[in-house]
XYZ file of C-alpha atoms in Angstrom:
548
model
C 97.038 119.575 230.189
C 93.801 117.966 228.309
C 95.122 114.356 228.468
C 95.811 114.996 232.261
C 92.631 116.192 233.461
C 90.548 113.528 230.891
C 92.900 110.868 233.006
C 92.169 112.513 236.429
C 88.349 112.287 235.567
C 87.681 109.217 233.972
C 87.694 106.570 236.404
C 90.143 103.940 234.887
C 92.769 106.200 234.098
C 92.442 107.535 237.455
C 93.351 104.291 238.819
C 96.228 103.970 236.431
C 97.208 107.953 237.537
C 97.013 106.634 241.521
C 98.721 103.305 240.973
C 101.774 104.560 239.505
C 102.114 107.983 242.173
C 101.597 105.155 244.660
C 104.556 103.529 243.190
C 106.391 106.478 242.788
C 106.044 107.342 246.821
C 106.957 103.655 247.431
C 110.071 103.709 245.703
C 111.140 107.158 247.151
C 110.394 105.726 250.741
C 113.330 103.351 249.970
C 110.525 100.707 249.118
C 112.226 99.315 245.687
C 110.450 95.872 245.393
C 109.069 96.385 241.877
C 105.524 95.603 243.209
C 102.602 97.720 242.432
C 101.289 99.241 245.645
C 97.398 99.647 244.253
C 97.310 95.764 243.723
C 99.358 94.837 246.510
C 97.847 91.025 246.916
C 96.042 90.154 250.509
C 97.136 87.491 252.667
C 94.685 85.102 251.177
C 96.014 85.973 247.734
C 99.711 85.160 249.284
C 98.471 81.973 250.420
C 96.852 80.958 247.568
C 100.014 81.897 245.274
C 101.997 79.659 247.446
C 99.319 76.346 247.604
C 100.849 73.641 245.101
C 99.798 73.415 241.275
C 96.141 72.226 240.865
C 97.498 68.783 239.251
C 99.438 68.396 242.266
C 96.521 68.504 244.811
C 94.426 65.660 244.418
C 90.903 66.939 245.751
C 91.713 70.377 243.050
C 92.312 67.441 240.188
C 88.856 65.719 240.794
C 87.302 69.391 241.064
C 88.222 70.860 238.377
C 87.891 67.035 236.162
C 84.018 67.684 237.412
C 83.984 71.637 237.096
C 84.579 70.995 233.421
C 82.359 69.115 232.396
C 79.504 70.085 235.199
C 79.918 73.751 234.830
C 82.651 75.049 231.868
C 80.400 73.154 228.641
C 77.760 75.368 228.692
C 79.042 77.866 226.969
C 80.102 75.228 224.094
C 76.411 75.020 223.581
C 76.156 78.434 222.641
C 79.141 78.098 220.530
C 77.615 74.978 218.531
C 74.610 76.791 217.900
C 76.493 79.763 215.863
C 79.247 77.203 214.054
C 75.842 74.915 213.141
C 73.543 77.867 211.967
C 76.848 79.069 209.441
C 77.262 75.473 208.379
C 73.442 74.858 207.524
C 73.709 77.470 205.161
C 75.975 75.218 203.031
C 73.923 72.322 203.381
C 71.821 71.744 200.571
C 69.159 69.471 201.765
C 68.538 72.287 204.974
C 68.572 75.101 202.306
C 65.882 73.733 199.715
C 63.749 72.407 202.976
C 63.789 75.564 204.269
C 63.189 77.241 200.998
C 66.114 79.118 201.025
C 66.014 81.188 203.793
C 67.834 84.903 203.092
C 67.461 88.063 204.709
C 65.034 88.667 207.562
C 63.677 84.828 207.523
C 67.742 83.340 207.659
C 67.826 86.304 210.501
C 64.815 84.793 212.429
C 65.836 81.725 212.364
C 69.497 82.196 214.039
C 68.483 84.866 216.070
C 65.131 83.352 217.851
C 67.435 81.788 220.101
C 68.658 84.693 221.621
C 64.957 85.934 221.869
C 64.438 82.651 224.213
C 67.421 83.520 226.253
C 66.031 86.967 226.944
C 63.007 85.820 227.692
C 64.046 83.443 230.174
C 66.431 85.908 232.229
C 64.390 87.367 234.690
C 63.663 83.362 235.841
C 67.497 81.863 235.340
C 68.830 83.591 238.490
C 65.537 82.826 241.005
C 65.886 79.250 240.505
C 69.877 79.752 240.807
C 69.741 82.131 244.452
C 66.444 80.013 245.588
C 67.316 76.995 244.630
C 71.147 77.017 244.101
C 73.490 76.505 241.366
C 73.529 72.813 240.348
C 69.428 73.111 240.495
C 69.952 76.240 237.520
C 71.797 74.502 235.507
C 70.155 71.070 235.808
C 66.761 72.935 234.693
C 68.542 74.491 232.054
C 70.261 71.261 230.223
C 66.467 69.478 230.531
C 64.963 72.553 228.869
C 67.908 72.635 225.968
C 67.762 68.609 225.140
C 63.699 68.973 224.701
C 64.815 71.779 222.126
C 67.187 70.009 220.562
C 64.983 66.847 219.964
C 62.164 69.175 218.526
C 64.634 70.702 216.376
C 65.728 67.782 214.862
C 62.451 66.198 214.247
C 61.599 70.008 212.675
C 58.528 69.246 209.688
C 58.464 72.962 209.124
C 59.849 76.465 209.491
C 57.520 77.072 211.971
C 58.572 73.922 214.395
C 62.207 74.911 213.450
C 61.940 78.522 215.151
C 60.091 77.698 218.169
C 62.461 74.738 218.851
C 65.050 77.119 218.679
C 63.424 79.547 220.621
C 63.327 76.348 223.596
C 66.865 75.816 223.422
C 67.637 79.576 224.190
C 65.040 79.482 226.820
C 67.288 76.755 228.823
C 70.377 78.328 228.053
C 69.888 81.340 230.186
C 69.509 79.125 232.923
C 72.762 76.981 232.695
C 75.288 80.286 231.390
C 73.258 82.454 234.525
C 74.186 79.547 237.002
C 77.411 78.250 235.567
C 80.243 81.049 235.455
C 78.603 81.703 239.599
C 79.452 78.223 240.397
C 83.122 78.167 238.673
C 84.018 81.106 240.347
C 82.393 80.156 244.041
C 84.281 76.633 243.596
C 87.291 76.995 242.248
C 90.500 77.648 244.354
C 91.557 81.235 244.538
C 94.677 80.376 242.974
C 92.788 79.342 239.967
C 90.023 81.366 240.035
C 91.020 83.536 237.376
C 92.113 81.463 235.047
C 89.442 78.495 235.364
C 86.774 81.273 235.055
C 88.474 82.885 231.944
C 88.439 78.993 230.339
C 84.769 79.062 230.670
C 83.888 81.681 227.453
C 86.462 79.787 225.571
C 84.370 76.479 225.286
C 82.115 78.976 222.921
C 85.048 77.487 220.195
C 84.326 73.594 221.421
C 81.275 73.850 220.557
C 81.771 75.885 217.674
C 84.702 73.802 215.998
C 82.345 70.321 216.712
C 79.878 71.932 214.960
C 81.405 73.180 212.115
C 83.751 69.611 211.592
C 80.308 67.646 212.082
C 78.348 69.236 209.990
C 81.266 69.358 207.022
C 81.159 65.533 207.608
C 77.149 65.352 207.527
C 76.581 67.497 204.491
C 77.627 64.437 202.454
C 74.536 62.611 204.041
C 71.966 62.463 201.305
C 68.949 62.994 203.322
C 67.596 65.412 205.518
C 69.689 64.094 208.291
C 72.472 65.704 206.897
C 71.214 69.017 209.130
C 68.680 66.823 211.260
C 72.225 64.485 212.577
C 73.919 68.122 213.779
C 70.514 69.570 215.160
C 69.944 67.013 217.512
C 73.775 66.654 218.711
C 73.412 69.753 220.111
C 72.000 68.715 223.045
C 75.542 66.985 224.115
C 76.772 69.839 226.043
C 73.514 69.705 228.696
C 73.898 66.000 228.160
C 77.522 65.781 230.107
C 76.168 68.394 232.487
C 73.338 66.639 233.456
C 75.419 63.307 233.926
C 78.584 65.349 235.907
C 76.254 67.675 238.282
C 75.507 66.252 240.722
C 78.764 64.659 241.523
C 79.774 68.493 242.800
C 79.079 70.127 246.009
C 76.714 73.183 246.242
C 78.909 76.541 245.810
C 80.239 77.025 249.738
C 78.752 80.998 249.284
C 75.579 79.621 248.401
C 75.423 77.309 251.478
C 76.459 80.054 253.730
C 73.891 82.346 252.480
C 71.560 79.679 253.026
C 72.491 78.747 257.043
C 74.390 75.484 255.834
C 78.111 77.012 256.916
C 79.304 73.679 258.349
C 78.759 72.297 254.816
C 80.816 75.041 253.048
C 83.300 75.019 254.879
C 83.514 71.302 254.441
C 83.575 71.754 251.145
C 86.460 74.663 250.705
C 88.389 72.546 253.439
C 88.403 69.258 251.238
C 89.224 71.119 247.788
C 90.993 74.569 249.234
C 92.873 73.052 252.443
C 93.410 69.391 250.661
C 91.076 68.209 253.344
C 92.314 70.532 256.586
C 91.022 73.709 257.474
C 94.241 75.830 256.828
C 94.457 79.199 257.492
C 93.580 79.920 253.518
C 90.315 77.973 254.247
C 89.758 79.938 257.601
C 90.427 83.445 256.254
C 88.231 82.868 252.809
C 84.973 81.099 254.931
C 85.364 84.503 256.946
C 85.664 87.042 253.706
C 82.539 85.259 252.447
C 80.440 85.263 255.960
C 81.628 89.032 256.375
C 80.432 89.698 252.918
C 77.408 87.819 252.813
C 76.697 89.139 256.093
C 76.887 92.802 255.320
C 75.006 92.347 251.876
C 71.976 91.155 253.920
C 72.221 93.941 256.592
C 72.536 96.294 253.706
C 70.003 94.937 252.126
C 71.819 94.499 248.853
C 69.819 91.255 247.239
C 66.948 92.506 245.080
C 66.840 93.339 241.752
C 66.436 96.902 242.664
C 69.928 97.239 244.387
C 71.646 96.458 241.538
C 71.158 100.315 240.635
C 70.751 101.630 244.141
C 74.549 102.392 244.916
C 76.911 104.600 242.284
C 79.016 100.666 243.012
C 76.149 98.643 241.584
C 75.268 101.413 239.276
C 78.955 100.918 237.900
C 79.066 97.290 237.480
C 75.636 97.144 235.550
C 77.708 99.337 233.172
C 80.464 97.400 232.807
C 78.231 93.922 233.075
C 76.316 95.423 229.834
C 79.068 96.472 227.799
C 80.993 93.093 228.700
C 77.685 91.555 226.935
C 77.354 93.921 224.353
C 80.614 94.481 223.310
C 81.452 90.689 223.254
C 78.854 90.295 220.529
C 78.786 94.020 218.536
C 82.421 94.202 217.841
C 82.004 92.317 214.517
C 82.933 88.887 215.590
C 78.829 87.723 214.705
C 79.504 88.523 211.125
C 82.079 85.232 211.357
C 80.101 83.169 213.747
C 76.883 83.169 211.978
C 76.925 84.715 208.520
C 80.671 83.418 207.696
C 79.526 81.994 204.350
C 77.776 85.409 203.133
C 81.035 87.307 204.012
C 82.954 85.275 201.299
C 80.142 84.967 199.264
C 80.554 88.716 198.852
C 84.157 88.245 198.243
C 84.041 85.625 195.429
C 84.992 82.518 197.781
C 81.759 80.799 196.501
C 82.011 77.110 196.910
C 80.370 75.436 199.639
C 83.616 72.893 200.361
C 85.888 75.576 200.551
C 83.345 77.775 202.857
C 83.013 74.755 205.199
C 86.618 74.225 205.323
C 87.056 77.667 206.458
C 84.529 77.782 208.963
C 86.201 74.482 210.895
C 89.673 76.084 210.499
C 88.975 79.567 212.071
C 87.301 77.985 214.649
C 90.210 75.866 215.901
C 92.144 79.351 215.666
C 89.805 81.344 217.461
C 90.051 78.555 220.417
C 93.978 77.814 220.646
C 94.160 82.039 220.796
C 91.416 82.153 223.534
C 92.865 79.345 225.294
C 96.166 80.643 225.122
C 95.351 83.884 226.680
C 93.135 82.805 229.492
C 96.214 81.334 231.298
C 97.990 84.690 231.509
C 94.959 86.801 232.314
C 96.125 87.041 236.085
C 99.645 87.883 234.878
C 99.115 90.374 232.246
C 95.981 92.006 233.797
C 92.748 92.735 232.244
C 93.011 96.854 231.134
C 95.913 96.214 229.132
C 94.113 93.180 227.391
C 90.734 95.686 226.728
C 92.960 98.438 225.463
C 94.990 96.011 223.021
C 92.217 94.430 221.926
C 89.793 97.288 221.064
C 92.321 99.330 218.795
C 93.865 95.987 217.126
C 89.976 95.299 216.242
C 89.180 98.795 215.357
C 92.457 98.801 213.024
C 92.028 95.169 211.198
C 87.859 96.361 210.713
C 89.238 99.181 209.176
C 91.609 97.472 206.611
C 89.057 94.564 206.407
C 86.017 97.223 205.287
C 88.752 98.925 202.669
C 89.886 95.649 200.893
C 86.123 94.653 200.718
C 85.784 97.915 199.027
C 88.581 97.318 196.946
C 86.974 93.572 195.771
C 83.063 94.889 195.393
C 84.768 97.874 192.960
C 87.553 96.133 191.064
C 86.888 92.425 191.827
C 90.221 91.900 192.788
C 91.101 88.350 193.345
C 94.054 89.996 195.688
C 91.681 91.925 198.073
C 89.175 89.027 198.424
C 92.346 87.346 199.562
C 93.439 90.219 201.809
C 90.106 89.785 203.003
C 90.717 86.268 204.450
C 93.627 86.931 205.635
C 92.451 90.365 207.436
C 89.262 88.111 208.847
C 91.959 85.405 211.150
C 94.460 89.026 211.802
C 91.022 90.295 213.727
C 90.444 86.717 215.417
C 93.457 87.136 217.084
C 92.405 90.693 218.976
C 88.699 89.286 219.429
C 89.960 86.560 221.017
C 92.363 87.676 223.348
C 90.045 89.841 225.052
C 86.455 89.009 224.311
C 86.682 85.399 224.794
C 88.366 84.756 228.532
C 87.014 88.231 229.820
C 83.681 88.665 229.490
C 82.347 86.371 231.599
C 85.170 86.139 234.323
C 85.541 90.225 234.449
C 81.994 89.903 235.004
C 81.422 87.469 237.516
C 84.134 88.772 239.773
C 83.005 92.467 239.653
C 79.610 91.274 241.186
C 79.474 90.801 245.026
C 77.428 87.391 246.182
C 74.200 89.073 246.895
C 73.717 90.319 243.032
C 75.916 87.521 240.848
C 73.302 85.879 239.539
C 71.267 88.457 239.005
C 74.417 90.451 237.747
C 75.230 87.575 235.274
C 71.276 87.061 233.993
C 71.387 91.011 233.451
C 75.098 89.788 231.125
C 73.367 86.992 229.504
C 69.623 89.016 228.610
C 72.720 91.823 227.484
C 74.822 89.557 225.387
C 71.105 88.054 223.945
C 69.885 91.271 223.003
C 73.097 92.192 221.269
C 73.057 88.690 219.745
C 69.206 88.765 218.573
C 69.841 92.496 216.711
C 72.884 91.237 215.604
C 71.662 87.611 213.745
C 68.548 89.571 212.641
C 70.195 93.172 211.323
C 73.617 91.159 209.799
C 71.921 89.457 206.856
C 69.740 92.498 205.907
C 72.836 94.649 206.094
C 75.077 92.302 203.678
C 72.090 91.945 201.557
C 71.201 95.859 200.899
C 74.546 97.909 201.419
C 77.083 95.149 201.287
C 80.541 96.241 202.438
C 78.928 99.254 203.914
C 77.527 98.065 206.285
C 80.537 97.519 207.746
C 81.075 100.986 208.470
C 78.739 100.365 211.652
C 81.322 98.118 213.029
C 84.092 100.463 212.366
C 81.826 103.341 214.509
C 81.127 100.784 217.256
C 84.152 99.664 217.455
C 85.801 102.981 217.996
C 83.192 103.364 220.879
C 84.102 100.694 222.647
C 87.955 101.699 222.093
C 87.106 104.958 224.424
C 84.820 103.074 227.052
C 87.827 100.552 227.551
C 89.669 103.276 227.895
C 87.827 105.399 230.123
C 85.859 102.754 232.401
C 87.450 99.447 232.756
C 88.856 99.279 235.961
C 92.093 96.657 236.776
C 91.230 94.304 239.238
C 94.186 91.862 239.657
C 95.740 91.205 242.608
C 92.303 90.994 244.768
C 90.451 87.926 246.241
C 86.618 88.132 244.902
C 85.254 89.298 247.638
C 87.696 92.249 248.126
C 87.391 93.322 244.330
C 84.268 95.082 246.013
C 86.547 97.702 247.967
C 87.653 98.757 243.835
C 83.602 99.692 243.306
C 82.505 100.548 246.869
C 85.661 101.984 248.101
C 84.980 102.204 252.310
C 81.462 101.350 251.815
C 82.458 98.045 250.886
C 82.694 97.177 254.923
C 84.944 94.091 254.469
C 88.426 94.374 255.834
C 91.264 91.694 255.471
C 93.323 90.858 258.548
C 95.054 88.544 261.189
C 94.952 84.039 261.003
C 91.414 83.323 261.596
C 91.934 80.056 263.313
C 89.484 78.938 265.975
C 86.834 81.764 264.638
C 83.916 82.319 262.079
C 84.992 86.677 262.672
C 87.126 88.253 264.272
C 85.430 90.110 267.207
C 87.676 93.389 267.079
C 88.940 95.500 264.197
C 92.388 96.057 263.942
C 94.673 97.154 260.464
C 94.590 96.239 256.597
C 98.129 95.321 257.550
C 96.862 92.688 259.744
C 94.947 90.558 257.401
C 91.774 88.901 258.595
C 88.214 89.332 257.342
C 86.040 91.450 259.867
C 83.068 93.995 259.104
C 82.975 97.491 260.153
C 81.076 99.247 262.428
């Protein structure tokens, strides 16, 4: 009776609850299809699933070969950043020039680059709705290679910080603008998938990192960390050089007046250069969505918390942020080599070698999983994830136990082994979701402003993390990662409880999952011939057309 009425009042279980007495009425009706009634797909979803493989469609190929690098490598720059700041710790001629930076001072330094990314939020998605997306994240790739320069040419600790604090300051305006522009671009067939890709770069630019950096520590000279410090301005490099060659995002263009140039542009890479009736139907879900966001007045930052909708997807944009970076997972990215420092895995080659090899584990997982995101769904990938985290933490914070009271050779080695077993639960979830759950939660009028409030959330969580992490290994040692274990059984619960499924929907109709009727978009008949249809007719009918 408990379970029951927690399931009828939490909201995700309650969709879980209606999806499967749906089901149950369906197949009692005689209805025995196997499909599930609550994510019944639309008729733009049916004619996506039946458009050709992208590699098959010529105009998709060249997208998605510019998408890449345009749009998808920003997020590699983050992951350089964390892969270089662990491998400068084994680097001998960064550790004596820096006077061996421990504690609080090795926690400035990494996390000052979150502090620049916070900073920079309330700007990053201005310059991406004023200005549109290739204009974000072309301001945000100039901003990161000045940083990057200035970090490399570093004379001090001083210069060192603040040219990290630059780089962060740019990156808020590329990861704001970028995840918008993959999902507004890409085919709705591939939507999904291409957009869960995008957090998995975080391990291309991690695993370059870490393999560059094991080569350059043999450089006797400062530009053994001065050689990694300046290649990581590649990323906004390739972006800069690939931007331009894509068109604007067809929402933004719409939103703007410029419709005969979106739908140019979704007829050449949706309709393989006709205007199908895919092409017609999506151009009218976005002008009917668009349409009733400005007559609603939904676009400032102040109606991100003025409906219980918005209200809910600031929650879930926040812990998609937050949990992505408190679950652990910043112990390996940054502070890798104190972890097995503590465990008696002392020598720098060996700690090196480790760092390059998780990395290339954490990717092929992540990689892995994004493709079957769509298929599998995201609750069941949040619920898996969160207990299989919570349960390797736990066994990872006993062995440590075990080692720091014994010393143990076998529990530093269960250790290890414990460290890639949580990888794997990390990475199924917390690297494709959080920024394509996020960015397809978020109706047009609040994305970027919905995905700067994830990126000043993930940069908060990031900063506290980098700065808190060393202190904690350096005063309690392996009890400090008791905190872990009590986060991560909070997140475990809110997974639970509050993620809601969303698979099966076209991203503007996710909005009818947060808004219910208030959403005022409905899907119904071929659209050929019109912009919106003039008169309302059924769901069953399946054209775009707003409410009265």
């Amino acid at each position: 009776m408990v379970l029951t009425s927690l399931r009828q009042r939490l909201p995700a279980p309650r969709q879980d609850l209606q999806a499967r007495q749906a089901k149950k009425a369906q197949n009692e009706a005689g209805n025995v299809s196997g499909k599930d009634p609550t994510y019944e797909p639309s008729r733009m979803n049916v004619l996506a699933s039946e458009a050709s493989a992208w590699y098959s469609s010529g105009p998709r190929r060249q997208l998605y070969f510019l998408l890449f690098p345009a749009c998808v490598v920003s997020y590699a720059t983050s992951g350089y950043d964390g892969s270089m700041m662990n491998s400068l710790q084994t680097v001998s001629w960064w550790d004596d020039y820096f006077g061996k930076p421990r504690g609080s001072k090795l926690g400035l330094m990494s996390a000052i680059m979150s502090l620049g990314s916070v900073c920079s939020t309330p700007i990053a998605p201005w310059v991406a709705d004023k200005f549109g997306r290739r204009w974000g994240i072309t301001a945000g790739s100039i901003i990161m290679i000045v940083g990057a320069i200035l970090q490399c040419e570093s004379q001090n600790f001083a210069m060192f910080v603040v040219s990290r604090f630059i780089l962060g300051f740019g990156l808020s305006f590329a990861t704001t603008a970028s995840p918008s522009m993959v999902s507004e671009l890409s085919h709705p067939k591939d939507r999904v998938t291409i957009s869960a890709i995008c957090n998995t770069c975080w391990y291309i630019g991690s695993i370059a990192a870490a393999w560059i950096t094991f080569g350059s520590r043999e450089i006797d000279s400062t530009w053994s960390w001065r050689l990694p410090s300046l290649l990581q301005m590649a990323p906004s490099v390739v972006q800069l050089s690939t931007i331009w060659f894509l068109p604007e995002s067809p929402r933004w263009l719409i939103a703007n007046d410029r419709g005969t140039e979106a739908m140019a542009a979704l007829a050449k890479y949706h309709g393989d250069g006709e205007e199908t009736e895919l092409v017609r139907i999506e151009y009218a879900e976005i002008v009917a969505a668009i349409e009733h966001e400005k007559t609603s007045g939904n676009t400032s930052w102040k109606s991100m918390v003025s409906t219980p909708g918005n209200r809910y997807r600031v929650f879930i944009v926040c812990c998609m942020g937050t949990f992505s970076q408190w679950s652990g997972n910043g112990l390996i990215s940054y502070y890798l080599s104190r972890v097995m420092d503590s465990i008696g895995i002392t020598n720098k080659d060996t700690q090196a070698l480790v760092n390059g090899l998780i990395n290339i584990w954490n990717w092929l997982i992540a990689l892995t999983t994004a493709f079957f995101v769509e298929r599998i769904g995201r609750r069941p990938l949040f619920r898996i994830s969160t207990i299989g985290m919570l349960v390797m933490f736990t066994a990872w914070t006993i062995a440590s136990e075990r080692f720091a009271v014994t010393g143990a050779k076998a529990a530093g080695t269960a250790v290890l082994a414990l460290i890639f077993l949580y990888q794997i639960f990390y990475c199924i979830c917390f690297s494709p979701l959080p920024v394509a759950y996020s960015v397809e939660v978020l109706p047009y009028s609040i994305r970027a402003k919905g995905m700067a409030t994830y990126v000043f959330a993930t940069k908060i969580a990031v900063f506290v993390n980098q700065f808190v992490n060393p202190v904690g290994l350096d005063n309690i040692g392996w009890r400090f990662y008791l905190v872990y274990v009590a986060v991560l059984a909070v997140e475990s619960v809110i997974a639970y409880g509050w993620f809601l499924e969303t698979k099966g929907k076209a991203l503007e109709e996710i909005a009818e999952i947060f808004d219910g009727e208030a959403a005022n978009v409905r899907v119904h008949g071929d659209t050929e011939g019109k912009g919106m249809m003039e008169d309302p007719t059924t769901l069953q009918e399946e054209t775009v057309v707003r409410k009265s």
